[in-house]
C-alpha cells in the first residue's frame, strides 16, 4: 500500500475530490490541512508550494488533483 499524504485547505473543492477518490479506492492517507495546521502550512511552503491540493505518493509529489496521474502513482 502506498504512503500517501494530502495537503488540503478547508475551502478547496479539488481537495475534497482527491480525498473522496482516495476513500473510494480504499487508500489510507494522512491529511494535512494548511488552514487549521500552521506546521502543515510551513511544510508545504518549504516544499515550494503555495496552492493545494498537493498529493504525495511514496515521495512523488503532485500538485492539483489529476485522477489519472494519481491512479498511476498508486
Short mmCIF file of N, CA and C in Angstrom, two decimals:
data_model
loop_
_atom_site.label_atom_id
_atom_site.label_comp_id
_atom_site.label_asym_id
_atom_site.label_seq_id
_atom_site.Cartn_x
_atom_site.Cartn_y
_atom_site.Cartn_z
N UNK A 1 0.85 -1.20 0.00
CA UNK A 1 0.00 0.00 0.00
C UNK A 1 0.88 1.24 0.00
N UNK A 2 0.52 2.20 -0.81
CA UNK A 2 1.31 3.42 -0.95
C UNK A 2 1.21 4.28 0.31
N UNK A 3 2.27 5.06 0.52
CA UNK A 3 2.31 6.02 1.62
C UNK A 3 1.83 7.35 1.04
N UNK A 4 0.64 7.81 1.45
CA UNK A 4 0.01 8.97 0.82
C UNK A 4 -0.25 10.08 1.83
N UNK A 5 0.16 11.30 1.47
CA UNK A 5 -0.13 12.49 2.26
C UNK A 5 -0.83 13.48 1.34
N UNK A 6 -1.90 14.10 1.85
CA UNK A 6 -2.64 15.09 1.06
C UNK A 6 -2.65 16.40 1.85
N UNK A 7 -2.07 17.44 1.25
CA UNK A 7 -2.15 18.78 1.83
C UNK A 7 -3.43 19.41 1.30
N UNK A 8 -4.27 19.90 2.21
CA UNK A 8 -5.58 20.43 1.84
C UNK A 8 -5.80 21.78 2.51
N UNK A 9 -6.91 22.43 2.11
CA UNK A 9 -7.41 23.58 2.86
C UNK A 9 -8.90 23.36 3.07
N UNK A 10 -9.48 24.14 3.95
CA UNK A 10 -10.88 23.93 4.31
C UNK A 10 -11.85 24.32 3.20
N UNK A 11 -11.40 25.14 2.25
CA UNK A 11 -12.32 25.66 1.23
C UNK A 11 -11.99 25.16 -0.17
N UNK A 12 -11.23 24.09 -0.28
CA UNK A 12 -10.72 23.65 -1.58
C UNK A 12 -11.55 22.50 -2.15
N UNK A 13 -12.31 22.75 -3.23
CA UNK A 13 -13.13 21.67 -3.81
C UNK A 13 -12.32 20.53 -4.41
N UNK A 14 -11.12 20.85 -4.97
CA UNK A 14 -10.28 19.79 -5.55
C UNK A 14 -9.71 18.89 -4.45
N UNK A 15 -9.49 19.48 -3.28
CA UNK A 15 -9.02 18.68 -2.14
C UNK A 15 -10.08 17.65 -1.76
N UNK A 16 -11.33 18.11 -1.72
CA UNK A 16 -12.44 17.23 -1.39
C UNK A 16 -12.54 16.09 -2.41
N UNK A 17 -12.41 16.44 -3.69
CA UNK A 17 -12.47 15.42 -4.75
C UNK A 17 -11.34 14.40 -4.59
N UNK A 18 -10.14 14.89 -4.29
CA UNK A 18 -8.99 14.00 -4.11
C UNK A 18 -9.23 13.04 -2.94
N UNK A 19 -9.72 13.57 -1.83
CA UNK A 19 -9.97 12.73 -0.65
C UNK A 19 -11.06 11.70 -0.94
N UNK A 20 -12.12 12.13 -1.64
CA UNK A 20 -13.20 11.18 -1.99
C UNK A 20 -12.66 10.07 -2.88
N UNK A 21 -11.81 10.43 -3.85
CA UNK A 21 -11.22 9.45 -4.76
C UNK A 21 -10.40 8.43 -3.96
N UNK A 22 -9.55 8.92 -3.06
CA UNK A 22 -8.71 8.02 -2.26
C UNK A 22 -9.56 7.12 -1.37
N UNK A 23 -10.61 7.69 -0.79
CA UNK A 23 -11.51 6.89 0.05
C UNK A 23 -12.21 5.80 -0.76
N UNK A 24 -12.67 6.15 -1.98
CA UNK A 24 -13.32 5.17 -2.86
C UNK A 24 -12.37 4.03 -3.19
N UNK A 25 -11.08 4.36 -3.34
CA UNK A 25 -10.07 3.35 -3.67
C UNK A 25 -9.63 2.56 -2.44
N UNK A 26 -10.08 2.99 -1.26
CA UNK A 26 -9.69 2.32 -0.03
C UNK A 26 -8.24 2.60 0.36
N UNK A 27 -7.74 3.77 -0.07
CA UNK A 27 -6.35 4.14 0.21
C UNK A 27 -6.30 4.95 1.52
N UNK A 28 -5.49 4.49 2.45
CA UNK A 28 -5.27 5.25 3.67
C UNK A 28 -4.37 6.43 3.35
N UNK A 29 -4.69 7.59 3.90
CA UNK A 29 -3.84 8.76 3.66
C UNK A 29 -3.83 9.65 4.89
N UNK A 30 -2.79 10.45 4.97
CA UNK A 30 -2.68 11.45 6.03
C UNK A 30 -3.10 12.77 5.42
N UNK A 31 -4.06 13.42 6.06
CA UNK A 31 -4.48 14.74 5.59
C UNK A 31 -3.81 15.80 6.44
N UNK A 32 -3.22 16.78 5.77
CA UNK A 32 -2.61 17.91 6.47
C UNK A 32 -3.31 19.17 5.97
N UNK A 33 -4.17 19.72 6.82
CA UNK A 33 -4.97 20.89 6.44
C UNK A 33 -4.18 22.16 6.76
N UNK A 34 -3.80 22.89 5.71
CA UNK A 34 -2.96 24.08 5.89
C UNK A 34 -3.75 25.25 6.48
N UNK A 35 -5.08 25.16 6.46
CA UNK A 35 -5.91 26.21 7.05
C UNK A 35 -5.86 26.14 8.57
N UNK A 36 -5.89 24.92 9.09
CA UNK A 36 -6.01 24.74 10.54
C UNK A 36 -4.70 24.31 11.20
N UNK A 37 -3.70 23.96 10.42
CA UNK A 37 -2.45 23.43 10.96
C UNK A 37 -1.27 24.26 10.46
N UNK A 38 -0.78 25.20 11.29
CA UNK A 38 0.33 26.07 10.87
C UNK A 38 1.59 25.29 10.47
N UNK A 39 1.87 24.16 11.12
CA UNK A 39 3.08 23.40 10.76
C UNK A 39 2.91 22.76 9.39
N UNK A 40 1.69 22.36 9.03
CA UNK A 40 1.44 21.81 7.69
C UNK A 40 1.64 22.91 6.64
N UNK A 41 1.18 24.12 6.94
CA UNK A 41 1.35 25.24 6.01
C UNK A 41 2.83 25.51 5.80
N UNK A 42 3.59 25.48 6.89
CA UNK A 42 5.04 25.72 6.83
C UNK A 42 5.72 24.63 5.99
N UNK A 43 5.36 23.37 6.21
CA UNK A 43 5.91 22.24 5.44
C UNK A 43 5.66 22.45 3.95
N UNK A 44 4.43 22.83 3.60
CA UNK A 44 4.05 23.00 2.21
C UNK A 44 4.88 24.10 1.55
N UNK A 45 5.04 25.22 2.26
CA UNK A 45 5.81 26.35 1.73
C UNK A 45 7.28 25.95 1.57
N UNK A 46 7.80 25.17 2.52
CA UNK A 46 9.19 24.70 2.43
C UNK A 46 9.38 23.80 1.21
N UNK A 47 8.34 23.10 0.81
CA UNK A 47 8.42 22.25 -0.39
C UNK A 47 8.31 23.09 -1.66
N UNK A 48 7.97 24.38 -1.50
CA UNK A 48 7.91 25.28 -2.64
C UNK A 48 6.52 25.44 -3.23
N UNK A 49 5.49 25.03 -2.49
CA UNK A 49 4.12 25.13 -2.99
C UNK A 49 3.34 26.19 -2.23
N UNK A 50 2.45 26.86 -2.97
CA UNK A 50 1.58 27.84 -2.34
C UNK A 50 0.12 27.41 -2.41
N UNK A 51 -0.20 26.51 -3.33
CA UNK A 51 -1.59 26.09 -3.51
C UNK A 51 -1.80 24.64 -3.10
N UNK A 52 -3.07 24.30 -2.92
CA UNK A 52 -3.45 22.92 -2.60
C UNK A 52 -4.50 22.48 -3.62
N UNK A 53 -4.74 21.20 -3.81
CA UNK A 53 -4.09 20.12 -3.07
C UNK A 53 -2.69 19.80 -3.60
N UNK A 54 -1.85 19.37 -2.68
CA UNK A 54 -0.58 18.74 -3.05
C UNK A 54 -0.68 17.33 -2.50
N UNK A 55 -0.52 16.36 -3.39
CA UNK A 55 -0.66 14.96 -3.01
C UNK A 55 0.70 14.30 -3.18
N UNK A 56 1.15 13.64 -2.12
CA UNK A 56 2.46 12.97 -2.16
C UNK A 56 2.23 11.47 -2.00
N UNK A 57 2.67 10.73 -3.01
CA UNK A 57 2.53 9.27 -3.01
C UNK A 57 3.93 8.68 -3.05
N UNK A 58 4.32 8.03 -1.96
CA UNK A 58 5.66 7.42 -1.87
C UNK A 58 6.76 8.40 -2.32
N UNK A 59 6.66 9.65 -1.87
CA UNK A 59 7.69 10.64 -2.18
C UNK A 59 7.50 11.37 -3.49
N UNK A 60 6.59 10.90 -4.32
CA UNK A 60 6.30 11.53 -5.62
C UNK A 60 5.24 12.61 -5.40
N UNK A 61 5.60 13.86 -5.74
CA UNK A 61 4.71 14.99 -5.46
C UNK A 61 3.87 15.36 -6.67
N UNK A 62 2.61 15.64 -6.42
CA UNK A 62 1.67 16.01 -7.47
C UNK A 62 0.87 17.21 -7.00
N UNK A 63 0.84 18.26 -7.83
CA UNK A 63 0.06 19.44 -7.49
C UNK A 63 -1.28 19.37 -8.19
N UNK A 64 -2.33 19.61 -7.43
CA UNK A 64 -3.67 19.52 -8.00
C UNK A 64 -4.17 18.09 -7.97
N UNK A 65 -5.41 17.91 -8.40
CA UNK A 65 -6.00 16.58 -8.41
C UNK A 65 -6.17 16.12 -9.85
N UNK A 66 -5.32 15.19 -10.26
CA UNK A 66 -5.39 14.59 -11.59
C UNK A 66 -5.66 13.10 -11.37
N UNK A 67 -6.92 12.74 -11.57
CA UNK A 67 -7.37 11.37 -11.28
C UNK A 67 -6.49 10.31 -11.95
N UNK A 68 -6.18 10.49 -13.24
CA UNK A 68 -5.38 9.50 -13.98
C UNK A 68 -3.97 9.39 -13.44
N UNK A 69 -3.36 10.55 -13.17
CA UNK A 69 -1.99 10.57 -12.65
C UNK A 69 -1.94 9.92 -11.27
N UNK A 70 -2.93 10.23 -10.45
CA UNK A 70 -2.98 9.66 -9.11
C UNK A 70 -3.15 8.15 -9.19
N UNK A 71 -3.99 7.71 -10.09
CA UNK A 71 -4.21 6.28 -10.31
C UNK A 71 -2.87 5.59 -10.64
N UNK A 72 -2.08 6.22 -11.51
CA UNK A 72 -0.76 5.68 -11.88
C UNK A 72 0.17 5.60 -10.67
N UNK A 73 0.19 6.65 -9.88
CA UNK A 73 1.09 6.69 -8.73
C UNK A 73 0.74 5.65 -7.67
N UNK A 74 -0.55 5.36 -7.56
CA UNK A 74 -1.00 4.38 -6.57
C UNK A 74 -0.68 2.97 -7.06
#
